[in-house]
Amino acid sequence: MKLLIKRVPRSTKSPTSWRQEMMSWELRHELSDHSGLREEEIPVIGMSFDSLPLAQEFYTNYAKKLGFVTKVRNTNFDKTRKDAKIPINQSLHCTREGYRESRVKAATRSNRITATRCKARMYVMLDREKECWVVSIVELKHSHPCSAEKVIHYHEYRELTMHAKCVITDNDEAGIRPNKTYLALANEVGGSSNLSFSEKDVRNYIASNLRCSDDNADFNGMMNYFVRMKEINPNFFYAIDVDDANKFRSALWVDARCRASYEYYRDVVSFDTIYRRNRHGLPFASFVSVNHHGKSTLLGYALLVSEEILSFELVFTQWVRCVGIVPKGIIIDQCKAMTGAIRKVLPDTIHRWCIWHIMKKTQFKLGGYARYGELSAMMNHIVYNSPSSESFEVHWAGFIKEFELGQNRWLANLYANRRKWVPIFFKSEFWAGMRSTQRSESMHAFYGGYLHCKSGLVQFVHEYDNVLGNKEQKELEDDVVDSKGVIPCIGSTCIERQFQQEYTSNMFRTLQLEVRKKTDCVVRSTEQKGDTISIKVDEQKVFWGKPVYHTFIVEFDPLSRKSRCECNKFESVGILCCHILAVCSYYRVDTVPSCYVLPRWSKNVIRKHTYIKSSHDVARSNETHNLFKHLCSEFYNVAQDFVACDEEAAILRAALSDAKSRLTDYRASMVKTKGQPKGKRLGAELDKLIK
C-alpha cells in the first residue's frame, strides 16, 4: 500500500507582501461600544479639568469601562522655568500603541499584552489663562477589540478595595486561609469574575503587609507588639533574654487577665513545649491550669531558643518574677533539662511526669511482645486502678513476673520513678484533676489550626490574642449559664441539690458521675473505732470482661458527718468519691459539711480576673480601616431595618446615591482650593539674598 502525499503549491506572495497584508490588518481601527457610558464619560475635544491628575483619572476610568489599559506616552514641561518643572501638556495613550516584536516566546512571556499600533489617545494641554487643562486631541478608535469583562484581569487594574483589605486582615487574624477568604469575597459579589483582584493579590497582601520576611524585622515586630500591649494595660508582663552578643534566647509574656487568674488557679499548672510552629523553629511553651469550670485556662506563653537547662531556667525565673508566688505543683513530660530547671528555680514545687506521655509509649516499648494486648490492659489497670500504694507494689511485681519483663530497662526506670507519675502516690495532694500535660497540648492543637512552620513571630503573638479572646469568651458563656439559676434535677438527692446550688455546671456534672457510680458500691461491714466508724465499701469494676471488686475503707464521724476515704479522690480532685456518697446514703446523711464544698469550684465566688478584658492589639488595622469598619457597621445596622420593604430599600438606595454625588462634588471643590495659595512665601527675599 502506497502512501499518497499531495504537495501544496507554494504561495507566490513575497515575504514583503505578507508583512504588508498583516500590517494592513493591524491598522484596521474599531470604534468601541459606548452604549454603556454616559455622554459626560466619553472624552471630547474642549473638555476641561481643574488639574492634570483629574484628567488622568478621567481617562483611566474611561479605559476601565471600555476594556483597555492606558499609559502616559510623553509629558512636556515649561523650559522657561528653570527653578521648577511645570508640565504644560501630556499625551495619554492605549498601552497597545506602537509596534514591536518580542524575542521572548509567547508561552513564556510574562506580559501577554502586545503592541498593535493602536492610535487611541487623549492629548491635554494647560490653559494658562483659565488655569485648567483642556483636551485638544482625541482618538477613540482602537486597532484591537476591547473587552470590559476582561479588563479586571489586567494587572494594571487589579486593586484591593478597602473592604477587601479589612476582611483579609480580620480573616488572617482569625486563622482563615487565603483561598477561603478569596472565595468568601467572591461569593459576596456574585462570583470571582466580579472581583477587581485575584487570589494571588490576596496572598501578596498578606505576605507584604501582615507578615515579616526579614528575621530582624520579625523580632522587632514582636518587641513592638509587647510594647504596645504594655501601653494598653500596664499589668501586661513580658521579658526577653539575650546573650552577650544580643542574640535572642527566650521570651515570656503574660496577659493582665492571666496574671489575675493565677491568683485563683495557682495550685497546679501544666507546662509543655511544642516544635515547628514558627518560621524560626523556636520551641513554644505554655503555662496552663484549670479554672472553676474544670476547663483549661492560660497563665502565660514562652518562646525558647532551645530546650536546654539554661533556657528553661530563664523562663521559669521570669515567670516566678511575674506571678510572684510559685505554684504548689507542676506537671511536665520526661524532659531531663526541664526537671533540672525546676529543681533549681522551683525547689518547693512538687513536680510530676505526664502519665499520658508515658502510657502512650507502651506500644512502642512493649509492642513486640507476644501477649501485648493482655499486657497493656493489665498495666493500665494496675496504674490507674490501684487502691493503695501497697497494692500497686504487689500487683506490679506480679505483672513483671507473669510477662517476664524483668530485663526491660524502660519499665525498670519507670518503676524507679513511680512516685513521679503513678496516680496512687499523689492521691493525698490536690491536683485539680490534672494528671497529664494534655491541657497544654490542647492549646497547641488550637494553635496548630492557625499556624505553620513558616509563621513569623509577629503572627505568632497575634494568634496568642485570638487564643485569649477565645478562652475569655468561653469562660464568659459558662458564667452566664451558671448565673441563670438552678433547675432542680428530677429524682436528685439532697446532697446533689446542695452541690448544684454551689458548684459550676461542669463540676456538678462531675459530681453526678460519682453519684451514678454509687450504685456499683456496697457497704459490707462497719466497725466502731472510738468516735468514728470504719466502713468497708466494695466497688465493682470490669477488667478484661470480668467483674473485679475493690474494697475501700471509709472513716465516718456520725456527729460531725465528716468522712475520709482511702482512695483520696476528694483530696486530689476536690470532688466527693462514690464510696463516701455510698456511706452518706447508708447513714441517711442529707447534707455534707461545708468543708466538702470547695470555693475552687464554686460559681458564687467573685473572681476579679472575670472583670478584666484581655488586651488585644489593634495596630494591624490603621485608623482609616477602623473608620471604614465603623461606617460599615453603622450602614449594616441601618440596612437591616429597611431591607424587608422594597419601597424603603429604594429610598435608602436613593439617599446613598445622593450622598455619594454630594461627596464627589465636595471633593472636587476641595481639589480646586488644595495647595499653597499664590503669593510670595515668607523668607523668599532672604533666600534670594543668600543665593
C-alpha positions as semicolon CSV with decimal commas, in nm:
position;residue;x (nm);y (nm);z (nm)
1;M;0,000;0,000;0,000
2;K;0,147;0,330;-0,109
3;L;0,114;0,645;0,091
4;L;-0,005;0,928;-0,134
5;I;0,128;1,269;-0,044
6;K;-0,034;1,573;-0,204
7;R;0,204;1,864;-0,249
8;V;0,055;2,201;-0,162
9;P;0,155;2,472;-0,408
10;R;0,377;2,737;-0,255
11;S;0,236;3,086;-0,235
12;T;0,358;3,329;-0,493
13;K;0,345;3,618;-0,246
14;S;0,674;3,752;-0,124
15;P;0,752;3,798;0,247
16;T;0,719;4,171;0,199
17;S;0,364;4,139;0,069
18;W;0,273;3,912;0,359
19;R;0,410;4,169;0,604
20;Q;0,218;4,449;0,432
21;E;-0,104;4,249;0,444
22;M;-0,050;4,179;0,814
23;M;0,019;4,545;0,883
24;S;-0,293;4,649;0,691
25;W;-0,496;4,410;0,908
26;E;-0,340;4,555;1,222
27;L;-0,416;4,908;1,113
28;R;-0,787;4,842;1,098
29;H;-0,935;5,063;1,367
30;E;-1,251;4,971;1,554
31;L;-1,476;5,208;1,744
32;S;-1,555;5,057;2,083
33;D;-1,908;5,024;2,210
34;H;-2,004;5,334;2,412
35;S;-2,363;5,234;2,476
36;G;-2,298;5,169;2,844
37;L;-2,139;5,509;2,906
38;R;-2,295;5,843;2,978
39;E;-2,218;6,134;2,749
40;E;-2,004;6,312;3,009
41;E;-1,791;5,997;3,050
42;I;-1,670;6,000;2,688
43;P;-1,369;6,224;2,613
44;V;-1,426;6,501;2,357
45;I;-1,220;6,794;2,234
46;G;-1,262;7,100;2,453
47;M;-1,330;6,912;2,775
48;S;-1,155;7,084;3,067
49;F;-1,019;6,965;3,401
50;D;-0,903;7,155;3,707
51;S;-0,576;6,958;3,730
52;L;-0,366;6,709;3,537
53;P;-0,432;6,421;3,785
54;L;-0,805;6,470;3,731
55;A;-0,757;6,439;3,355
56;Q;-0,553;6,122;3,402
57;E;-0,816;5,978;3,637
58;F;-1,092;6,058;3,388
59;Y;-0,918;5,879;3,100
60;T;-0,829;5,583;3,323
61;N;-1,193;5,543;3,431
62;Y;-1,299;5,564;3,066
63;A;-1,047;5,292;2,977
64;K;-1,168;5,066;3,258
65;K;-1,527;5,083;3,139
66;L;-1,429;5,016;2,777
67;G;-1,172;4,745;2,842
68;F;-0,822;4,872;2,770
69;V;-0,522;5,000;2,964
70;T;-0,373;5,349;2,949
71;K;-0,023;5,484;2,982
72;V;0,145;5,826;2,979
73;R;0,320;5,848;2,642
74;N;0,506;6,174;2,699
75;T;0,492;6,492;2,905
76;N;0,633;6,832;2,807
77;F;0,745;7,087;3,063
78;D;0,785;7,462;3,062
79;K;1,152;7,512;2,970
80;T;1,145;7,884;3,062
81;R;1,112;7,792;3,429
82;K;1,442;7,650;3,549
83;D;1,357;7,653;3,920
84;A;1,063;7,411;3,890
85;K;0,934;7,161;3,635
86;I;0,581;7,264;3,542
87;P;0,402;7,036;3,291
88;I;0,225;7,214;3,004
89;N;0,091;6,918;2,803
90;Q;0,062;6,541;2,822
91;S;-0,030;6,259;2,589
92;L;-0,227;5,961;2,726
93;H;-0,226;5,652;2,501
94;C;-0,352;5,297;2,493
95;T;-0,081;5,056;2,606
96;R;-0,102;4,869;2,276
97;E;0,016;5,167;2,069
98;G;0,333;5,134;1,868
99;Y;0,478;4,821;1,710
100;R;0,744;4,587;1,839
101;E;0,839;4,222;1,807
102;S;0,936;4,040;2,124
103;R;1,215;3,784;2,116
104;V;1,055;3,602;2,408
105;K;0,820;3,320;2,316
106;A;0,453;3,386;2,381
107;A;0,426;3,085;2,610
108;T;0,692;3,220;2,850
109;R;0,612;3,590;2,813
110;S;0,505;3,746;3,144
111;N;0,321;4,040;2,985
112;R;0,079;3,899;2,731
113;I;-0,046;4,239;2,608
114;T;0,133;4,307;2,279
115;A;0,155;4,626;2,076
116;T;-0,076;4,652;1,771
117;R;-0,012;5,011;1,657
118;C;-0,325;5,133;1,833
119;K;-0,386;5,506;1,777
120;A;-0,633;5,560;2,062
121;R;-0,521;5,851;2,277
122;M;-0,616;6,172;2,455
123;Y;-0,397;6,482;2,444
124;V;-0,438;6,752;2,712
125;M;-0,265;7,087;2,743
126;L;-0,250;7,360;3,004
127;D;-0,460;7,673;2,952
128;R;-0,269;7,939;3,144
129;E;-0,543;8,198;3,125
130;K;-0,819;7,979;3,265
131;E;-0,578;7,776;3,479
132;C;-0,720;7,445;3,365
133;W;-0,631;7,151;3,142
134;V;-0,810;7,124;2,809
135;V;-0,845;6,822;2,578
136;S;-0,704;6,918;2,238
137;I;-0,681;6,582;2,057
138;V;-0,896;6,270;2,100
139;E;-0,882;5,939;1,913
140;L;-1,144;5,683;2,020
141;K;-1,083;5,407;1,763
142;H;-0,874;5,104;1,851
143;S;-0,689;4,857;1,634
144;H;-0,787;4,573;1,867
145;P;-1,110;4,460;2,031
146;C;-1,177;4,593;2,381
147;S;-1,350;4,382;2,645
148;A;-1,488;4,539;2,959
149;E;-1,532;4,190;3,111
150;K;-1,161;4,103;3,079
151;V;-1,027;4,436;3,199
152;I;-1,043;4,328;3,564
153;H;-0,781;4,062;3,488
154;Y;-0,523;4,318;3,373
155;H;-0,261;4,359;3,643
156;E;-0,271;4,737;3,596
157;Y;-0,630;4,745;3,723
158;R;-0,612;4,475;3,987
159;E;-0,657;4,653;4,318
160;L;-0,778;4,550;4,662
161;T;-1,065;4,757;4,791
162;M;-1,064;4,884;5,148
163;H;-1,343;4,640;5,231
164;A;-1,133;4,354;5,094
165;K;-0,828;4,464;5,295
166;C;-1,032;4,476;5,617
167;V;-1,179;4,132;5,552
168;I;-0,837;3,987;5,468
169;T;-0,685;4,132;5,785
170;D;-0,967;4,006;6,007
171;N;-0,966;3,660;5,849
172;D;-0,589;3,636;5,874
173;E;-0,604;3,717;6,244
174;A;-0,875;3,451;6,283
175;G;-0,656;3,195;6,105
176;I;-0,873;3,160;5,792
177;R;-0,677;3,051;5,487
178;P;-0,629;3,295;5,196
179;N;-0,819;3,077;4,949
180;K;-1,119;3,065;5,182
181;T;-1,104;3,441;5,223
182;Y;-1,096;3,486;4,846
183;L;-1,395;3,255;4,799
184;A;-1,590;3,446;5,065
185;L;-1,520;3,778;4,892
186;A;-1,613;3,627;4,556
187;N;-1,943;3,488;4,687
188;E;-2,021;3,827;4,834
189;V;-2,022;3,992;4,488
190;G;-2,167;3,701;4,292
191;G;-1,853;3,532;4,161
192;S;-1,481;3,582;4,116
193;S;-1,537;3,746;3,776
194;N;-1,688;4,046;3,956
195;L;-1,382;4,100;4,175
196;S;-1,115;4,353;4,087
197;F;-0,835;4,129;4,216
198;S;-0,722;3,769;4,214
199;E;-0,638;3,515;4,482
200;K;-0,270;3,587;4,423
201;D;-0,331;3,951;4,517
202;V;-0,483;3,834;4,846
203;R;-0,175;3,624;4,922
204;N;0,060;3,905;4,820
205;Y;-0,122;4,149;5,051
206;I;-0,089;3,907;5,344
207;A;0,278;3,843;5,269
208;S;0,372;4,210;5,225
209;N;0,154;4,377;5,488
210;L;0,077;4,115;5,751
211;R;0,399;3,914;5,755
212;C;0,764;3,983;5,825
213;S;1,002;3,810;5,586
214;D;1,315;3,952;5,748
215;D;1,432;3,790;6,072
216;N;1,539;4,116;6,235
217;A;1,212;4,282;6,137
218;D;1,024;3,983;6,276
219;F;1,193;4,012;6,617
220;N;1,149;4,389;6,616
221;G;0,781;4,341;6,533
222;M;0,742;4,110;6,830
223;M;0,911;4,365;7,054
224;N;0,682;4,640;6,925
225;Y;0,384;4,418;6,999
226;F;0,497;4,374;7,360
227;V;0,548;4,749;7,400
228;R;0,200;4,824;7,260
229;M;0,042;4,568;7,494
230;K;0,223;4,729;7,789
231;E;0,083;5,068;7,686
232;I;-0,270;4,926;7,659
233;N;-0,251;4,765;8,004
234;P;0,042;4,827;8,242
235;N;-0,018;4,484;8,400
236;F;0,086;4,313;8,079
237;F;0,418;4,141;8,153
238;Y;0,692;4,048;7,911
239;A;1,058;3,958;7,945
240;I;1,311;3,893;7,670
241;D;1,654;3,744;7,738
242;V;1,950;3,792;7,504
243;D;2,309;3,675;7,529
244;D;2,624;3,887;7,529
245;A;2,607;3,917;7,150
246;N;2,244;4,044;7,171
247;K;2,112;3,720;7,022
248;F;1,766;3,607;7,123
249;R;1,750;3,333;7,390
250;S;1,395;3,334;7,528
251;A;1,078;3,540;7,560
252;L;0,794;3,521;7,812
253;W;0,471;3,719;7,805
254;V;0,165;3,707;8,033
255;D;-0,157;3,899;7,978
256;A;-0,309;4,108;8,260
257;R;-0,611;3,877;8,276
258;C;-0,384;3,573;8,302
259;R;-0,189;3,732;8,586
260;A;-0,512;3,798;8,777
261;S;-0,648;3,446;8,717
262;Y;-0,326;3,291;8,853
263;E;-0,431;3,411;9,199
264;Y;-0,718;3,159;9,194
265;Y;-0,566;2,876;8,990
266;R;-0,206;2,866;9,110
267;D;-0,243;2,534;9,293
268;V;-0,133;2,330;8,991
269;V;-0,006;2,417;8,642
270;S;0,094;2,223;8,333
271;F;0,400;2,319;8,130
272;D;0,478;2,169;7,792
273;T;0,666;2,259;7,473
274;I;0,595;2,202;7,106
275;Y;0,805;2,229;6,786
276;R;0,765;2,361;6,431
277;R;0,508;2,627;6,498
278;N;0,713;2,926;6,378
279;R;0,948;3,009;6,093
280;H;1,250;3,031;6,325
281;G;1,200;2,678;6,461
282;L;1,186;2,803;6,820
283;P;1,020;2,570;7,075
284;F;0,698;2,717;7,206
285;A;0,578;2,656;7,563
286;S;0,264;2,736;7,758
287;F;0,158;2,751;8,123
288;V;-0,193;2,608;8,161
289;S;-0,415;2,546;8,462
290;V;-0,780;2,456;8,535
291;N;-1,044;2,720;8,603
292;H;-1,355;2,690;8,822
293;H;-1,545;2,527;8,534
294;G;-1,289;2,249;8,512
295;K;-1,163;2,379;8,177
296;S;-0,819;2,489;8,064
297;T;-0,709;2,843;8,132
298;L;-0,395;3,020;8,014
299;L;-0,134;3,151;8,254
300;G;0,146;3,252;8,016
301;Y;0,340;3,176;7,699
302;A;0,708;3,147;7,619
303;L;0,944;3,107;7,324
304;L;1,281;2,940;7,378
305;V;1,586;2,925;7,159
306;S;1,648;2,563;7,268
307;E;1,536;2,300;7,517
308;E;1,839;2,325;7,738
309;I;1,851;2,373;8,114
310;L;1,958;2,737;8,083
311;S;1,663;2,824;7,858
312;F;1,413;2,666;8,096
313;E;1,577;2,835;8,395
314;L;1,537;3,175;8,229
315;V;1,169;3,112;8,152
316;F;1,085;2,979;8,500
317;T;1,275;3,262;8,669
318;Q;1,092;3,531;8,472
319;W;0,757;3,356;8,523
320;V;0,804;3,347;8,901
321;R;0,902;3,713;8,885
322;C;0,575;3,781;8,703
323;V;0,329;3,581;8,916
324;G;0,509;3,638;9,248
325;I;0,421;3,303;9,411
326;V;0,542;2,965;9,292
327;P;0,276;2,700;9,214
328;K;0,217;2,413;9,452
329;G;0,250;2,153;9,178
330;I;0,362;2,138;8,817
331;I;0,317;1,867;8,553
332;I;0,581;1,818;8,282
333;D;0,694;1,546;8,045
334;Q;1,005;1,329;8,094
335;C;1,245;1,607;7,998
336;K;1,571;1,599;8,196
337;A;1,652;1,963;8,117
338;M;1,309;2,075;8,236
339;T;1,343;1,865;8,552
340;G;1,683;2,018;8,629
341;A;1,550;2,371;8,583
342;I;1,254;2,304;8,814
343;R;1,483;2,169;9,086
344;K;1,687;2,489;9,076
345;V;1,421;2,757;9,025
346;L;1,116;2,585;9,182
347;P;1,262;2,371;9,462
348;D;0,946;2,390;9,677
349;T;0,713;2,292;9,394
350;I;0,606;1,929;9,362
351;H;0,655;1,816;9,004
352;R;0,529;1,503;8,838
353;W;0,550;1,344;8,497
354;C;0,274;1,338;8,242
355;I;0,114;0,994;8,268
356;W;-0,039;1,027;7,921
357;H;0,305;1,056;7,758
358;I;0,427;0,751;7,947
359;M;0,130;0,526;7,867
360;K;0,141;0,638;7,503
361;K;0,492;0,493;7,473
362;T;0,374;0,147;7,579
363;Q;0,302;0,036;7,223
364;F;0,649;0,139;7,103
365;K;0,833;-0,004;7,403
366;L;0,634;-0,326;7,456
367;G;0,455;-0,379;7,126
368;G;0,693;-0,658;7,024
369;Y;0,581;-0,896;7,299
370;A;0,352;-1,183;7,200
371;R;0,085;-1,110;7,465
372;Y;0,092;-0,732;7,417
373;G;-0,288;-0,690;7,429
374;E;-0,324;-0,860;7,764
375;L;-0,002;-0,699;7,887
376;S;-0,121;-0,346;7,802
377;A;-0,461;-0,397;7,962
378;M;-0,311;-0,527;8,287
379;M;-0,057;-0,245;8,305
380;N;-0,332;0,018;8,256
381;H;-0,544;-0,146;8,524
382;I;-0,257;-0,155;8,775
383;V;-0,152;0,206;8,707
384;Y;-0,496;0,366;8,709
385;N;-0,698;0,147;8,947
386;S;-0,460;0,050;9,227
387;P;-0,646;0,134;9,551
388;S;-0,326;0,184;9,754
389;S;0,048;0,213;9,714
390;E;0,093;-0,130;9,877
391;S;-0,142;-0,295;9,628
392;F;0,043;-0,124;9,342
393;E;0,373;-0,270;9,462
394;V;0,227;-0,621;9,486
395;H;0,043;-0,612;9,152
396;W;0,338;-0,453;8,967
397;A;0,571;-0,729;9,089
398;G;0,320;-0,991;8,974
399;F;0,284;-0,812;8,639
400;I;0,661;-0,816;8,578
401;K;0,686;-1,182;8,678
402;E;0,390;-1,304;8,473
403;F;0,505;-1,144;8,146
404;E;0,878;-1,197;8,214
405;L;0,966;-0,827;8,191
406;G;1,243;-0,822;8,449
407;Q;1,508;-0,731;8,189
408;N;1,313;-0,443;8,038
409;R;1,510;-0,124;8,118
410;W;1,224;0,110;8,030
411;L;0,988;-0,050;8,282
412;A;1,267;-0,064;8,541
413;N;1,323;0,311;8,503
414;L;0,951;0,380;8,532
415;Y;0,926;0,175;8,849
416;A;1,226;0,355;9,000
417;N;1,049;0,689;8,937
418;R;0,698;0,562;9,016
419;R;0,637;0,843;9,266
420;K;0,655;1,093;8,979
421;W;0,380;0,952;8,760
422;V;0,166;0,678;8,921
423;P;-0,161;0,844;9,045
424;I;-0,184;0,649;9,370
425;F;0,129;0,823;9,502
426;F;-0,035;1,166;9,454
427;K;-0,376;1,090;9,599
428;S;-0,313;1,291;9,915
429;E;-0,228;1,612;9,724
430;F;-0,462;1,841;9,535
431;W;-0,406;1,834;9,156
432;A;-0,743;1,971;9,036
433;G;-0,797;1,652;8,837
434;M;-0,485;1,709;8,624
435;R;-0,273;1,406;8,554
436;S;-0,107;1,496;8,226
437;T;0,002;1,785;8,002
438;Q;-0,287;1,720;7,762
439;R;-0,438;2,055;7,854
440;S;-0,123;2,226;7,728
441;E;-0,131;2,013;7,416
442;S;-0,493;2,111;7,355
443;M;-0,373;2,471;7,342
444;H;-0,104;2,370;7,097
445;A;-0,363;2,192;6,886
446;F;-0,564;2,514;6,876
447;Y;-0,256;2,697;6,756
448;G;-0,188;2,423;6,502
449;G;-0,506;2,514;6,317
450;Y;-0,378;2,865;6,250
451;L;0,000;2,842;6,242
452;H;0,250;2,653;6,034
453;C;0,626;2,617;6,010
454;K;0,652;2,940;5,804
455;S;0,463;3,156;6,053
456;G;0,661;3,453;6,182
457;L;0,683;3,571;6,540
458;V;0,455;3,868;6,475
459;Q;0,180;3,638;6,350
460;F;0,254;3,405;6,639
461;V;0,191;3,662;6,910
462;H;-0,119;3,787;6,731
463;E;-0,262;3,435;6,739
464;Y;-0,197;3,449;7,113
465;D;-0,453;3,731;7,118
466;N;-0,700;3,503;6,942
467;V;-0,647;3,225;7,196
468;L;-0,701;3,463;7,487
469;G;-1,012;3,608;7,329
470;N;-1,150;3,261;7,259
471;K;-1,088;3,139;7,613
472;E;-1,228;3,458;7,763
473;Q;-1,547;3,423;7,558
474;K;-1,590;3,056;7,654
475;E;-1,548;3,133;8,023
476;L;-1,794;3,422;7,995
477;E;-2,050;3,193;7,831
478;D;-2,007;2,936;8,108
479;D;-2,051;3,206;8,373
480;V;-2,370;3,326;8,204
481;V;-2,510;2,972;8,203
482;D;-2,439;2,935;8,575
483;S;-2,593;3,274;8,656
484;K;-2,934;3,184;8,506
485;G;-3,035;2,997;8,818
486;V;-3,072;2,636;8,925
487;I;-3,332;2,397;8,789
488;P;-3,358;2,103;9,033
489;C;-3,294;1,764;8,875
490;I;-3,584;1,518;8,886
491;G;-3,507;1,241;9,133
492;S;-3,194;1,413;9,263
493;T;-3,081;1,362;9,620
494;C;-3,047;1,635;9,879
495;I;-2,668;1,620;9,851
496;E;-2,692;1,671;9,475
497;R;-2,913;1,976;9,524
498;Q;-2,665;2,111;9,779
499;F;-2,379;2,096;9,529
500;Q;-2,599;2,217;9,245
501;Q;-2,655;2,539;9,438
502;E;-2,280;2,596;9,482
503;Y;-2,080;2,432;9,204
504;T;-2,049;2,536;8,843
505;S;-2,240;2,327;8,589
506;N;-1,938;2,133;8,462
507;M;-1,813;2,044;8,809
508;F;-2,164;1,948;8,920
509;R;-2,181;1,703;8,627
510;T;-1,854;1,553;8,752
511;L;-2,013;1,501;9,093
512;Q;-2,316;1,340;8,927
513;L;-2,087;1,080;8,771
514;E;-1,979;0,978;9,122
515;V;-2,344;0,964;9,227
516;R;-2,413;0,721;8,943
517;K;-2,111;0,509;9,033
518;K;-2,256;0,485;9,384
519;T;-2,486;0,211;9,253
520;D;-2,177;-0,008;9,199
521;C;-2,077;0,028;9,565
522;V;-2,199;-0,191;9,852
523;V;-2,137;-0,135;10,225
524;R;-2,005;-0,467;10,351
525;S;-1,914;-0,414;10,717
526;T;-1,884;-0,148;10,981
527;E;-1,655;-0,129;11,285
528;Q;-1,673;0,124;11,566
529;K;-1,334;0,285;11,645
530;G;-1,381;0,542;11,918
531;D;-1,584;0,833;11,786
532;T;-1,552;0,720;11,424
533;I;-1,684;0,425;11,230
534;S;-1,461;0,230;10,993
535;I;-1,668;0,114;10,696
536;K;-1,566;-0,127;10,421
537;V;-1,714;-0,040;10,081
538;D;-1,682;-0,279;9,785
539;E;-1,679;-0,120;9,439
540;Q;-1,739;-0,334;9,132
541;K;-1,529;-0,269;8,818
542;V;-1,494;-0,458;8,493
543;F;-1,149;-0,579;8,386
544;W;-1,088;-0,789;8,076
545;G;-1,462;-0,858;8,053
546;K;-1,487;-0,987;8,411
547;P;-1,615;-0,813;8,726
548;V;-1,346;-0,714;8,975
549;Y;-1,418;-0,592;9,328
550;H;-1,205;-0,338;9,515
551;T;-1,253;-0,275;9,883
552;F;-1,213;0,079;10,017
553;I;-1,216;0,181;10,381
554;V;-1,411;0,496;10,469
555;E;-1,371;0,664;10,810
556;F;-1,701;0,827;10,910
557;D;-1,782;1,053;11,208
558;P;-2,158;1,042;11,283
559;L;-2,153;1,364;11,491
560;S;-1,968;1,595;11,252
561;R;-2,072;1,388;10,946
562;K;-1,716;1,413;10,816
563;S;-1,573;1,130;10,610
564;R;-1,243;1,026;10,464
565;C;-1,187;0,759;10,202
566;E;-0,857;0,587;10,137
567;C;-0,898;0,650;9,762
568;N;-0,832;1,020;9,840
569;K;-1,039;1,142;9,546
570;F;-1,161;1,445;9,737
571;E;-0,808;1,536;9,847
572;S;-0,671;1,515;9,491
573;V;-0,966;1,630;9,277
574;G;-1,193;1,820;9,517
575;I;-1,499;1,602;9,441
576;L;-1,655;1,355;9,682
577;C;-1,599;0,994;9,572
578;C;-1,869;0,736;9,519
579;H;-1,756;0,550;9,833
580;I;-1,825;0,845;10,064
581;L;-2,156;0,908;9,886
582;A;-2,250;0,544;9,942
583;V;-2,175;0,582;10,314
584;C;-2,380;0,903;10,330
585;S;-2,669;0,722;10,166
586;Y;-2,626;0,427;10,406
587;Y;-2,645;0,656;10,714
588;R;-2,911;0,884;10,553
589;V;-2,696;1,197;10,554
590;D;-2,892;1,469;10,369
591;T;-2,626;1,739;10,357
592;V;-2,248;1,723;10,381
593;P;-2,036;1,969;10,585
594;S;-1,933;2,292;10,414
595;C;-1,569;2,181;10,412
596;Y;-1,656;1,946;10,124
597;V;-1,785;2,234;9,910
598;L;-1,462;2,384;9,775
599;P;-1,456;2,751;9,672
600;R;-1,225;2,630;9,393
601;W;-1,529;2,500;9,200
602;S;-1,787;2,746;9,331
603;K;-1,989;2,966;9,097
604;N;-2,075;3,207;9,380
605;V;-1,718;3,331;9,432
606;I;-1,645;3,669;9,273
607;R;-1,313;3,641;9,088
608;K;-1,155;3,968;8,987
609;H;-0,999;3,837;8,665
610;T;-1,351;3,799;8,522
611;Y;-1,374;4,180;8,521
612;I;-1,050;4,221;8,324
613;K;-1,068;4,218;7,947
614;S;-0,788;4,056;7,753
615;S;-0,561;4,311;7,587
616;H;-0,595;4,287;7,210
617;D;-0,358;4,452;6,967
618;V;-0,522;4,690;6,718
619;A;-0,207;4,808;6,544
620;R;-0,256;4,582;6,243
621;S;-0,553;4,794;6,134
622;N;-0,477;5,159;6,070
623;E;-0,711;5,445;6,154
624;T;-0,858;5,452;5,804
625;H;-0,952;5,085;5,822
626;N;-1,101;5,128;6,168
627;L;-1,310;5,423;6,050
628;F;-1,417;5,223;5,746
629;K;-1,530;4,933;5,966
630;H;-1,721;5,172;6,190
631;L;-1,904;5,329;5,897
632;C;-1,983;4,988;5,751
633;S;-2,124;4,864;6,081
634;E;-2,347;5,172;6,101
635;F;-2,469;5,113;5,746
636;Y;-2,540;4,746;5,821
637;N;-2,748;4,847;6,121
638;V;-2,950;5,085;5,903
639;A;-2,981;4,844;5,611
640;Q;-3,112;4,554;5,819
641;D;-3,404;4,771;5,940
642;F;-3,521;4,870;5,590
643;V;-3,425;4,579;5,366
644;A;-3,754;4,392;5,409
645;C;-3,960;4,654;5,221
646;D;-3,882;4,735;4,856
647;E;-4,002;5,096;4,886
648;E;-3,790;5,162;5,195
649;A;-3,488;4,996;5,033
650;A;-3,535;5,217;4,725
651;I;-3,541;5,528;4,945
652;L;-3,223;5,415;5,119
653;R;-3,052;5,345;4,786
654;A;-3,151;5,690;4,656
655;A;-3,019;5,853;4,973
656;L;-2,686;5,675;4,930
657;S;-2,663;5,782;4,567
658;D;-2,739;6,142;4,663
659;A;-2,479;6,132;4,942
660;K;-2,220;5,993;4,700
661;S;-2,279;6,268;4,445
662;R;-2,260;6,536;4,717
663;L;-1,933;6,392;4,846
664;T;-1,794;6,381;4,492
665;D;-1,879;6,748;4,441
666;Y;-1,727;6,831;4,778
667;R;-1,404;6,652;4,688
668;A;-1,388;6,836;4,355
669;S;-1,428;7,170;4,532
670;M;-1,154;7,077;4,778
671;V;-0,916;6,990;4,492
672;K;-0,956;7,338;4,346
673;T;-0,852;7,503;4,672
674;K;-0,589;7,245;4,761
675;G;-0,231;7,359;4,783
676;Q;-0,046;7,668;4,892
677;P;-0,211;7,999;4,791
678;K;-0,033;8,202;4,532
679;G;0,191;8,471;4,666
680;K;0,536;8,524;4,799
681;R;0,650;8,273;5,058
682;L;0,776;8,406;5,386
683;G;1,152;8,431;5,367
684;A;1,163;8,428;4,985
685;E;1,357;8,757;4,973
686;L;1,602;8,625;5,229
687;D;1,661;8,315;5,015
688;K;1,747;8,536;4,718
689;L;1,995;8,737;4,921
690;I;2,163;8,419;5,045
691;K;2,196;8,286;4,690
